[in-house]
Coordinates of C-alpha atoms and ligand atoms in Angstrom, one line a residue:
M1 CA -18.6 -10.5 70.2
E2 CA -14.9 -9.7 69.7
G3 CA -14.0 -6.0 69.5
W4 CA -17.4 -4.9 70.6
R5 CA -18.0 -2.7 73.6
M6 CA -21.2 -0.8 74.5
K7 CA -20.6 2.8 75.3
D8 CA -23.3 4.9 76.9
Y9 CA -25.7 5.3 74.1
G10 CA -28.5 5.5 76.6
S11 CA -29.3 9.1 75.7
I12 CA -30.3 8.0 72.2
F13 CA -32.6 5.3 73.6
K14 CA -34.0 7.8 76.1
W15 CA -34.7 10.3 73.4
L16 CA -36.5 7.7 71.3
D17 CA -38.6 6.5 74.3
G18 CA -39.5 10.1 74.9
H19 CA -40.7 10.6 71.3
T20 CA -42.7 7.4 70.9
A21 CA -45.9 9.5 70.6
T22 CA -44.4 11.7 67.8
Y23 CA -43.4 8.7 65.7
A24 CA -46.5 6.7 66.5
A25 CA -48.5 9.6 65.1
V26 CA -46.4 9.7 61.9
A27 CA -46.9 6.0 61.4
D28 CA -50.6 6.2 62.1
K29 CA -51.1 9.0 59.5
I30 CA -49.3 7.0 56.9
W31 CA -51.4 4.0 57.9
G32 CA -54.5 6.1 57.3
Y33 CA -53.2 7.4 53.9
A34 CA -52.6 3.8 52.8
E35 CA -51.1 4.9 49.5
V36 CA -50.1 2.2 47.0
A37 CA -46.9 1.9 45.0
L38 CA -45.8 5.2 43.4
Q39 CA -48.8 7.1 44.7
E40 CA -47.3 7.7 48.2
L41 CA -47.4 11.5 47.8
K42 CA -48.8 12.3 51.2
S43 CA -46.7 9.8 53.0
A44 CA -43.5 11.1 51.5
A45 CA -44.5 14.7 52.0
L46 CA -45.2 14.0 55.7
Q47 CA -41.8 12.4 56.2
M48 CA -40.0 15.1 54.3
A49 CA -41.7 17.8 56.3
H50 CA -40.6 16.1 59.6
L51 CA -37.0 15.7 58.4
K52 CA -36.9 19.4 57.4
T53 CA -37.9 20.5 60.9
E54 CA -35.1 18.3 62.3
G55 CA -32.5 20.1 60.2
F56 CA -32.2 17.6 57.4
T57 CA -31.5 18.7 53.8
V58 CA -34.0 17.0 51.6
T59 CA -33.5 15.9 47.9
E60 CA -36.8 15.2 46.2
K61 CA -37.6 13.0 43.3
V62 CA -34.5 10.8 43.5
A63 CA -33.9 8.9 40.3
G64 CA -36.7 10.9 38.7
I65 CA -39.3 9.0 40.8
K66 CA -41.9 11.5 42.2
T67 CA -42.3 9.7 45.6
A68 CA -38.6 8.9 46.2
F69 CA -36.4 11.2 48.3
S70 CA -33.4 11.3 50.4
A71 CA -32.5 13.5 53.3
E72 CA -29.3 14.1 55.2
R73 CA -27.9 15.8 58.2
G74 CA -24.3 16.0 59.5
K75 CA -21.1 16.3 57.5
G76 CA -18.3 14.1 56.2
K77 CA -17.6 10.4 56.6
P78 CA -18.8 7.9 57.4
V79 CA -22.2 8.1 55.7
I80 CA -24.8 5.7 57.2
G81 CA -28.1 5.2 55.4
F82 CA -31.5 4.3 56.8
I83 CA -33.7 2.7 54.2
G84 CA -37.4 3.5 54.6
E85 CA -40.5 2.6 52.7
Y86 CA -44.2 3.7 52.9
D87 CA -46.3 1.9 50.3
A88 CA -49.5 0.1 51.1
L89 CA -51.1 -3.0 49.5
P90 CA -54.3 -3.0 47.4
G91 CA -57.4 -4.6 49.0
L92 CA -56.0 -4.9 52.5
S93 CA -58.0 -2.2 54.2
Q94 CA -58.7 -3.2 57.9
K95 CA -59.7 -1.5 61.1
V96 CA -57.7 -1.8 64.3
A97 CA -59.8 -4.9 65.3
P98 CA -58.9 -8.5 66.0
R99 CA -61.3 -9.8 63.4
K100 CA -61.6 -9.1 59.7
D101 CA -63.4 -5.7 59.3
P102 CA -62.2 -3.4 56.5
V103 CA -62.4 0.4 56.9
V104 CA -63.4 0.5 53.2
Q105 CA -64.1 -2.8 51.4
G106 CA -61.5 -3.3 48.7
A107 CA -59.4 -0.3 49.6
P108 CA -55.7 -0.4 50.2
G109 CA -54.2 -1.1 53.6
H110 CA -50.8 -1.4 55.3
G111 CA -50.7 -5.2 55.3
C112 CA -46.9 -5.3 55.2
G113 CA -46.4 -2.7 57.9
H114 CA -44.5 -0.3 55.7
N115 CA -46.0 2.6 57.6
L116 CA -43.9 1.3 60.5
L117 CA -40.9 0.4 58.4
G118 CA -40.4 3.9 57.1
T119 CA -41.2 5.6 60.3
G120 CA -38.9 3.4 62.4
G121 CA -36.0 4.4 60.1
L122 CA -37.1 8.0 60.2
A123 CA -37.0 8.0 64.1
A124 CA -33.6 6.3 64.1
A125 CA -32.1 8.7 61.6
V126 CA -33.3 11.7 63.6
A127 CA -32.2 10.3 66.9
V128 CA -28.7 9.5 65.7
S129 CA -28.2 12.8 63.8
R130 CA -29.1 14.7 67.0
W131 CA -26.6 12.6 69.0
L132 CA -23.8 13.1 66.5
E133 CA -24.4 16.9 66.6
E134 CA -24.6 17.0 70.4
N135 CA -21.3 15.2 70.6
G136 CA -19.6 17.3 67.9
M137 CA -18.8 14.2 65.9
E138 CA -18.1 13.8 62.2
G139 CA -20.4 11.8 60.0
T140 CA -23.5 12.0 57.8
V141 CA -26.9 10.4 58.5
R142 CA -29.0 9.9 55.5
Y143 CA -32.6 8.7 55.3
Y144 CA -34.0 7.2 52.1
G145 CA -37.7 7.5 51.3
C146 CA -38.1 4.5 49.0
P147 CA -41.4 4.0 47.2
A148 CA -43.1 1.0 45.7
E149 CA -41.4 -1.8 47.6
E150 CA -44.4 -4.0 46.9
Q151 CA -43.7 -3.6 43.2
L152 CA -40.1 -4.5 43.8
W153 CA -38.2 -2.2 41.5
A154 CA -37.9 1.4 42.9
K155 CA -34.6 0.8 44.8
A156 CA -33.0 -0.7 41.7
F157 CA -33.9 2.5 39.8
M158 CA -32.4 4.5 42.7
A159 CA -29.3 2.2 42.6
R160 CA -29.0 2.7 38.9
A161 CA -28.9 6.4 39.5
G162 CA -26.0 5.9 42.0
S163 CA -28.1 7.0 45.0
F164 CA -26.5 4.4 47.4
D165 CA -22.9 4.6 46.1
D166 CA -21.3 6.6 48.8
L167 CA -22.8 4.8 51.8
D168 CA -20.5 3.1 54.3
A169 CA -23.4 0.9 55.5
A170 CA -27.1 0.8 55.4
L171 CA -29.7 -0.1 58.0
N172 CA -33.2 -1.4 57.5
F173 CA -35.9 -3.1 59.3
H174 CA -39.1 -5.0 58.4
P175 CA -42.1 -5.7 60.6
A176 CA -42.4 -9.4 61.5
T177 CA -43.5 -11.8 64.1
Y178 CA -40.2 -11.9 65.9
N179 CA -37.1 -9.8 66.9
M180 CA -34.1 -11.0 64.9
P181 CA -31.4 -9.5 62.7
G182 CA -30.9 -11.1 59.3
K183 CA -28.2 -13.3 57.8
G184 CA -30.2 -15.2 55.3
T185 CA -30.9 -14.4 51.7
A186 CA -34.0 -13.7 49.5
V187 CA -34.3 -14.6 45.9
G188 CA -33.4 -12.1 43.1
I189 CA -36.0 -11.6 40.4
Y190 CA -36.3 -10.6 36.7
D191 CA -39.4 -9.2 35.2
V192 CA -39.5 -10.5 31.6
R193 CA -42.0 -9.9 28.8
F194 CA -42.3 -12.3 25.8
K195 CA -44.2 -11.0 22.8
F196 CA -44.9 -13.4 19.9
T197 CA -46.0 -12.3 16.5
G198 CA -47.5 -14.6 13.9
V199 CA -49.8 -14.4 10.9
T200 CA -53.6 -13.8 11.2
A201 CA -56.1 -15.9 9.2
H202 CA -59.7 -17.1 9.5
A203 CA -59.5 -19.8 12.2
G204 CA -62.3 -21.9 10.6
G205 CA -62.0 -21.1 6.9
S206 CA -58.2 -21.0 6.4
P207 CA -56.3 -22.0 9.5
H208 CA -53.5 -23.4 7.4
R209 CA -52.6 -19.9 6.3
G210 CA -52.3 -18.7 9.9
R211 CA -49.4 -18.9 12.3
S212 CA -50.7 -18.6 15.8
A213 CA -48.9 -16.4 18.3
L214 CA -51.1 -17.9 21.1
D215 CA -49.9 -21.4 20.2
A216 CA -46.4 -20.1 20.8
V217 CA -47.3 -18.7 24.2
E218 CA -49.0 -22.0 25.2
L219 CA -46.0 -24.1 24.0
M220 CA -43.6 -21.8 25.8
N221 CA -45.5 -22.2 29.0
V222 CA -45.6 -26.0 28.6
G223 CA -41.8 -25.9 28.0
V224 CA -41.2 -23.9 31.1
N225 CA -43.3 -26.3 33.1
Y226 CA -41.1 -29.1 32.0
L227 CA -38.0 -27.1 32.7
R228 CA -39.2 -26.6 36.3
E229 CA -38.0 -30.1 37.2
H230 CA -34.4 -29.3 36.1
V231 CA -33.6 -26.0 37.8
P232 CA -31.9 -25.5 41.1
E233 CA -33.8 -25.5 44.4
K234 CA -35.7 -22.3 45.2
V235 CA -35.9 -21.2 41.6
R236 CA -39.4 -19.8 40.9
M237 CA -40.9 -19.3 37.4
H238 CA -44.4 -17.9 37.2
Y239 CA -46.4 -16.2 34.5
A240 CA -49.5 -14.4 33.4
V241 CA -50.8 -14.4 29.8
T242 CA -51.3 -10.7 29.0
D243 CA -52.4 -11.1 25.4
G244 CA -54.2 -14.3 24.3
G245 CA -55.9 -13.1 21.1
R246 CA -59.3 -11.4 20.9
V247 CA -61.9 -13.8 19.4
P248 CA -61.7 -17.5 18.6
N249 CA -62.3 -17.1 14.9
I250 CA -59.2 -15.1 14.2
V251 CA -55.8 -16.9 14.4
P252 CA -54.0 -14.6 16.9
E253 CA -51.4 -12.5 15.2
T254 CA -50.0 -11.4 18.5
A255 CA -49.8 -13.0 22.0
A256 CA -47.8 -12.1 25.1
V257 CA -46.8 -13.7 28.3
W258 CA -45.3 -11.9 31.4
Y259 CA -42.9 -13.9 33.5
Y260 CA -41.3 -13.4 36.9
L261 CA -38.1 -15.5 37.2
R262 CA -36.5 -15.9 40.7
A263 CA -33.4 -17.5 42.0
P264 CA -31.2 -17.5 45.2
D265 CA -28.4 -15.7 43.5
M266 CA -27.9 -13.6 40.3
K267 CA -25.6 -16.1 38.6
I268 CA -28.3 -18.8 38.9
L269 CA -30.9 -16.3 37.8
D270 CA -28.9 -15.4 34.7
N271 CA -28.6 -19.0 33.9
V272 CA -32.3 -19.7 34.3
Y273 CA -33.2 -16.7 32.2
A274 CA -30.9 -17.9 29.4
R275 CA -32.7 -21.3 29.5
V276 CA -36.2 -19.8 29.5
R277 CA -35.2 -17.7 26.5
K278 CA -34.3 -20.9 24.7
V279 CA -37.7 -22.3 25.5
A280 CA -39.3 -19.2 24.1
E281 CA -37.2 -19.3 20.9
G282 CA -38.1 -23.0 20.6
A283 CA -41.8 -22.2 20.8
A284 CA -41.3 -19.5 18.1
L285 CA -39.5 -22.0 15.9
M286 CA -42.3 -24.6 16.3
T287 CA -45.0 -22.2 15.4
E288 CA -43.2 -20.2 12.8
T289 CA -43.7 -17.0 14.8
R290 CA -41.3 -14.4 16.0
V291 CA -40.5 -13.6 19.6
D292 CA -39.4 -10.4 21.2
I293 CA -38.0 -10.8 24.7
R294 CA -37.5 -7.9 27.0
V295 CA -36.3 -7.8 30.6
T296 CA -38.1 -4.7 31.9
A297 CA -37.0 -4.7 35.6
G298 CA -35.6 -6.8 38.4
C299 CA -34.1 -6.7 41.8
S300 CA -31.1 -8.4 43.3
S301 CA -31.0 -11.3 45.8
V302 CA -30.3 -10.2 49.4
L303 CA -26.7 -10.3 50.7
N304 CA -27.0 -9.8 54.5
N305 CA -23.9 -8.8 56.3
H306 CA -23.2 -11.3 59.1
Y307 CA -21.0 -9.0 61.1
L308 CA -23.6 -6.3 61.1
A309 CA -26.2 -8.9 62.1
D310 CA -24.2 -9.9 65.1
L311 CA -23.7 -6.2 66.0
H312 CA -27.4 -5.7 65.9
Y313 CA -27.9 -8.6 68.4
E314 CA -25.4 -7.1 70.8
V315 CA -27.4 -3.9 70.8
M316 CA -30.7 -5.9 71.2
K317 CA -29.4 -7.6 74.3
D318 CA -28.6 -4.2 75.7
I319 CA -32.1 -2.8 75.0
G320 CA -33.9 -5.9 76.3
S321 CA -37.3 -7.3 75.5
I322 CA -40.5 -5.5 74.4
V323 CA -43.0 -5.2 77.2
Y324 CA -46.7 -5.7 76.4
T325 CA -49.8 -4.7 78.3
D326 CA -52.6 -7.2 79.1
E327 CA -54.8 -5.5 76.5
E328 CA -52.2 -6.0 73.8
L329 CA -51.7 -9.6 74.7
A330 CA -55.5 -10.2 74.7
F331 CA -55.8 -8.5 71.3
A332 CA -53.0 -10.7 70.0
R333 CA -54.5 -13.9 71.4
E334 CA -57.8 -13.2 69.7
I335 CA -56.3 -12.2 66.3
N336 CA -54.1 -15.4 66.4
T337 CA -57.2 -17.6 66.6
A338 CA -58.6 -16.0 63.4
Y339 CA -55.7 -17.5 61.4
P340 CA -56.1 -21.2 60.4
D341 CA -53.0 -23.0 61.9
G342 CA -51.5 -19.5 62.5
A343 CA -51.2 -19.7 66.3
S344 CA -50.2 -23.3 66.3
E345 CA -47.5 -22.8 63.7
G346 CA -46.1 -20.0 65.8
A347 CA -44.0 -16.9 65.1
F348 CA -40.9 -18.8 63.8
A349 CA -42.7 -21.0 61.3
G350 CA -40.4 -22.1 58.5
L351 CA -37.2 -20.8 60.0
P352 CA -34.3 -23.3 60.2
V353 CA -33.7 -22.7 63.9
P354 CA -30.3 -23.8 65.1
Q355 CA -30.0 -26.4 67.9
A356 CA -28.8 -23.8 70.4
E357 CA -31.9 -21.8 70.2
R358 CA -34.6 -24.6 69.8
D359 CA -35.8 -24.6 73.4
R360 CA -36.1 -20.8 73.6
V361 CA -37.9 -20.7 70.2
E362 CA -40.2 -23.4 71.3
A363 CA -41.2 -21.5 74.5
V364 CA -41.2 -18.0 73.3
G365 CA -42.7 -18.8 69.8
K366 CA -45.9 -20.0 71.5
R367 CA -46.5 -16.6 73.2
P368 CA -49.2 -14.4 71.6
L369 CA -46.4 -11.9 70.9
V370 CA -42.7 -12.6 70.7
D371 CA -41.3 -10.2 73.2
E372 CA -37.7 -11.5 73.5
N373 CA -34.7 -10.9 71.1
F374 CA -33.0 -13.6 69.1
P375 CA -29.7 -13.7 67.2
A376 CA -29.8 -14.2 63.5
M377 CA -31.0 -17.8 63.0
D378 CA -31.7 -17.6 59.3
E379 CA -28.2 -18.1 58.0
L380 CA -29.4 -21.1 55.9
E381 CA -32.7 -19.6 54.9
V382 CA -33.5 -18.6 51.3
R383 CA -36.7 -16.6 51.2
T384 CA -38.6 -17.1 48.0
G385 CA -40.2 -13.7 48.0
S386 CA -38.1 -10.8 46.7
T387 CA -37.3 -7.3 47.9
D388 CA -35.5 -4.5 46.3
V389 CA -33.5 -4.0 49.5
G390 CA -31.4 -6.6 47.8
D391 CA -30.0 -4.0 45.4
V392 CA -28.8 -1.9 48.3
S393 CA -27.2 -5.0 49.9
W394 CA -24.8 -5.5 47.0
I395 CA -23.7 -1.8 47.0
T396 CA -23.0 -1.4 50.7
P397 CA -23.0 -3.6 53.9
L398 CA -26.5 -4.1 55.1
S399 CA -28.3 -6.4 57.5
M400 CA -32.1 -6.6 57.5
L401 CA -33.5 -6.4 61.0
R402 CA -36.9 -7.8 61.8
T403 CA -38.9 -6.8 64.9
T404 CA -42.2 -8.0 66.4
C405 CA -44.9 -5.8 64.9
F406 CA -47.4 -8.6 64.3
P407 CA -48.9 -11.2 66.7
A408 CA -47.3 -14.7 66.4
G409 CA -50.0 -16.3 64.2
V410 CA -50.5 -13.3 61.8
A411 CA -49.4 -13.7 58.2
S412 CA -47.9 -10.8 56.4
H413 CA -49.9 -9.4 53.5
S414 CA -53.2 -10.1 55.4
W415 CA -55.8 -8.1 57.2
G416 CA -54.3 -8.9 60.7
A417 CA -51.0 -7.3 59.7
T418 CA -52.9 -4.1 58.7
A419 CA -54.7 -4.2 62.1
A420 CA -51.5 -4.6 64.1
S421 CA -49.6 -2.0 62.1
G422 CA -52.1 0.7 63.1
M423 CA -51.9 0.3 66.8
S424 CA -49.6 0.1 69.9
I425 CA -48.4 -3.4 69.0
G426 CA -47.0 -2.1 65.8
H427 CA -45.7 1.1 67.4
K428 CA -43.7 -0.9 70.0
G429 CA -42.1 -3.1 67.3
M430 CA -41.3 0.1 65.3
M431 CA -39.7 1.9 68.2
H432 CA -37.8 -1.3 69.2
A433 CA -36.3 -1.3 65.7
A434 CA -35.6 2.4 65.8
K435 CA -33.6 1.9 69.0
I436 CA -31.7 -1.1 67.7
M437 CA -30.8 0.6 64.4
A438 CA -29.9 3.9 66.1
G439 CA -27.7 1.9 68.5
V440 CA -25.9 0.1 65.7
A441 CA -25.5 3.4 63.8
A442 CA -24.0 5.0 66.9
L443 CA -21.5 2.1 67.2
L444 CA -20.6 2.5 63.5
F445 CA -20.0 6.2 63.8
D446 CA -18.1 5.9 67.1
E447 CA -15.9 2.8 66.6
P448 CA -14.6 2.6 63.1
E449 CA -13.4 -1.0 63.5
H450 CA -17.0 -2.1 63.2
L451 CA -17.3 -0.5 59.8
K452 CA -14.0 -2.0 58.7
K453 CA -15.1 -5.5 59.7
A454 CA -18.4 -5.2 58.0
R455 CA -16.7 -3.7 54.9
D456 CA -14.0 -6.5 54.8
E457 CA -16.8 -9.2 54.8
F458 CA -18.7 -7.3 52.1
L459 CA -15.6 -7.0 49.8
K460 CA -14.8 -10.6 50.2
K461 CA -18.4 -11.7 49.4
T462 CA -18.8 -9.4 46.4
A463 CA -15.3 -9.9 44.9
D464 CA -16.5 -12.3 42.2
S465 CA -19.9 -10.8 41.7
P466 CA -19.9 -7.0 41.8
Y467 CA -23.3 -5.2 41.7
K468 CA -25.0 -5.2 38.3
C469 CA -28.2 -3.3 38.2
P470 CA -31.0 -5.6 37.0
V471 CA -32.9 -2.8 35.4
P472 CA -31.8 -2.2 31.8
P473 CA -30.5 1.4 31.1
E474 CA -33.3 2.3 28.7
I475 CA -36.2 1.4 31.0
R476 CA -37.9 4.2 32.9
I477 CA -40.0 3.8 36.0
E478 CA -43.1 4.7 34.0
D479 CA -42.5 1.6 31.9
V480 CA -43.0 -0.7 34.9
T481 CA -45.6 1.4 36.9
P482 CA -48.5 -0.9 37.7
T483 CA -52.1 0.2 37.4
F484 CA -54.4 -0.9 40.3
Ligands
LIG1 ZN1 -44.8 -6.9 51.5
LIG2 ZN1 -42.8 -5.4 53.2

């Protein structure tokens, strides 16, 4: 890569290697807490306490969210952010075992590996801040404790409060089945609530006097299902009826439907939203009811910075592959067989692999665990799940790194991911990510031309579409807090 040179950042990697047990213990504690969205009090407290002992200044309750915080160490520019998370998923409790076996049936579990995600960022932030100080260098390291990623909105609230505005770049990783920085995108999303109001009447005796709000909901859904054919690729529109009347013999006066609308970029999303509104208004017109439409939350599509992705890969090559023990490989082999088609589909399932990497992907993807590093191969990929990391990516240059924390056949959001996240396989992927992110951050602090190149690309790509927070100004986090 042009302009890139690897200085001796070995001391950072060595420090992280020497502190694997410390961060594995933090990750295991958060794994054990398994706190779901906006209830991550113990997880956040544990990380804040660790950061304080490392000399970080902690700001609690960022954006008024009780489990959001930021912490920084160092001084002046640049400011490099590490984006952490720690929420678990409902119902995914699982022991560290290669077959399905919950710790507590129905209880939450870390089926997305966010115990690793947050702790990897934490480890990287501490390691780089120490290195900056030891070398008497200027710069600020900031770690963000971001709650509720699985409910998608918290970072958008933090973004609306300006929390990421002074960052020069942000680094983030997510547990996966392979080691690869990100160039692809993920869809943006709006959370929209439609409430119809009609006129109640006796459904048997005088239906002609009623105007059914439920009819309007049903007609709206039919309309959207016809619209589905005529929207761009990768648009997603899904709904749940949240009020469908109470008893059959009353014409429903009110009815409500809750939609998630998703699209590869925010312009397409705005267009789809406008069209769905028309469908709702048409349903109201047909049924002589009234409709109230409210966007309650949303998160932006992901804009990965390609320059940063390539920089990640240079550091990855320098660090080398993950080395597994025979026990870990045996565990992975067994867990892979528990997933229908999982092992045969392999770790890279669904990725548009470029020609140059096909042979290596073919060979390495069949191993029980992907130990080798790959360059970003997802340039053409649009993931149809959303993440609120997207909001950060439109405010500052960011590339989402993925590292092998799950065996090749394991699906995210499943019991196998919980199992792998609570053991050495997860710890190894987490520390691999911590080293890569710390190495990239060191380069950004030490060689300003990297930041300039990442920033130039960012400015070019956002020139026509500056960040617009998808959460309306009047909405509070309490308004979109789920109940489990
Ligand atoms: Zn998830
Ligand atoms: Zn996740």
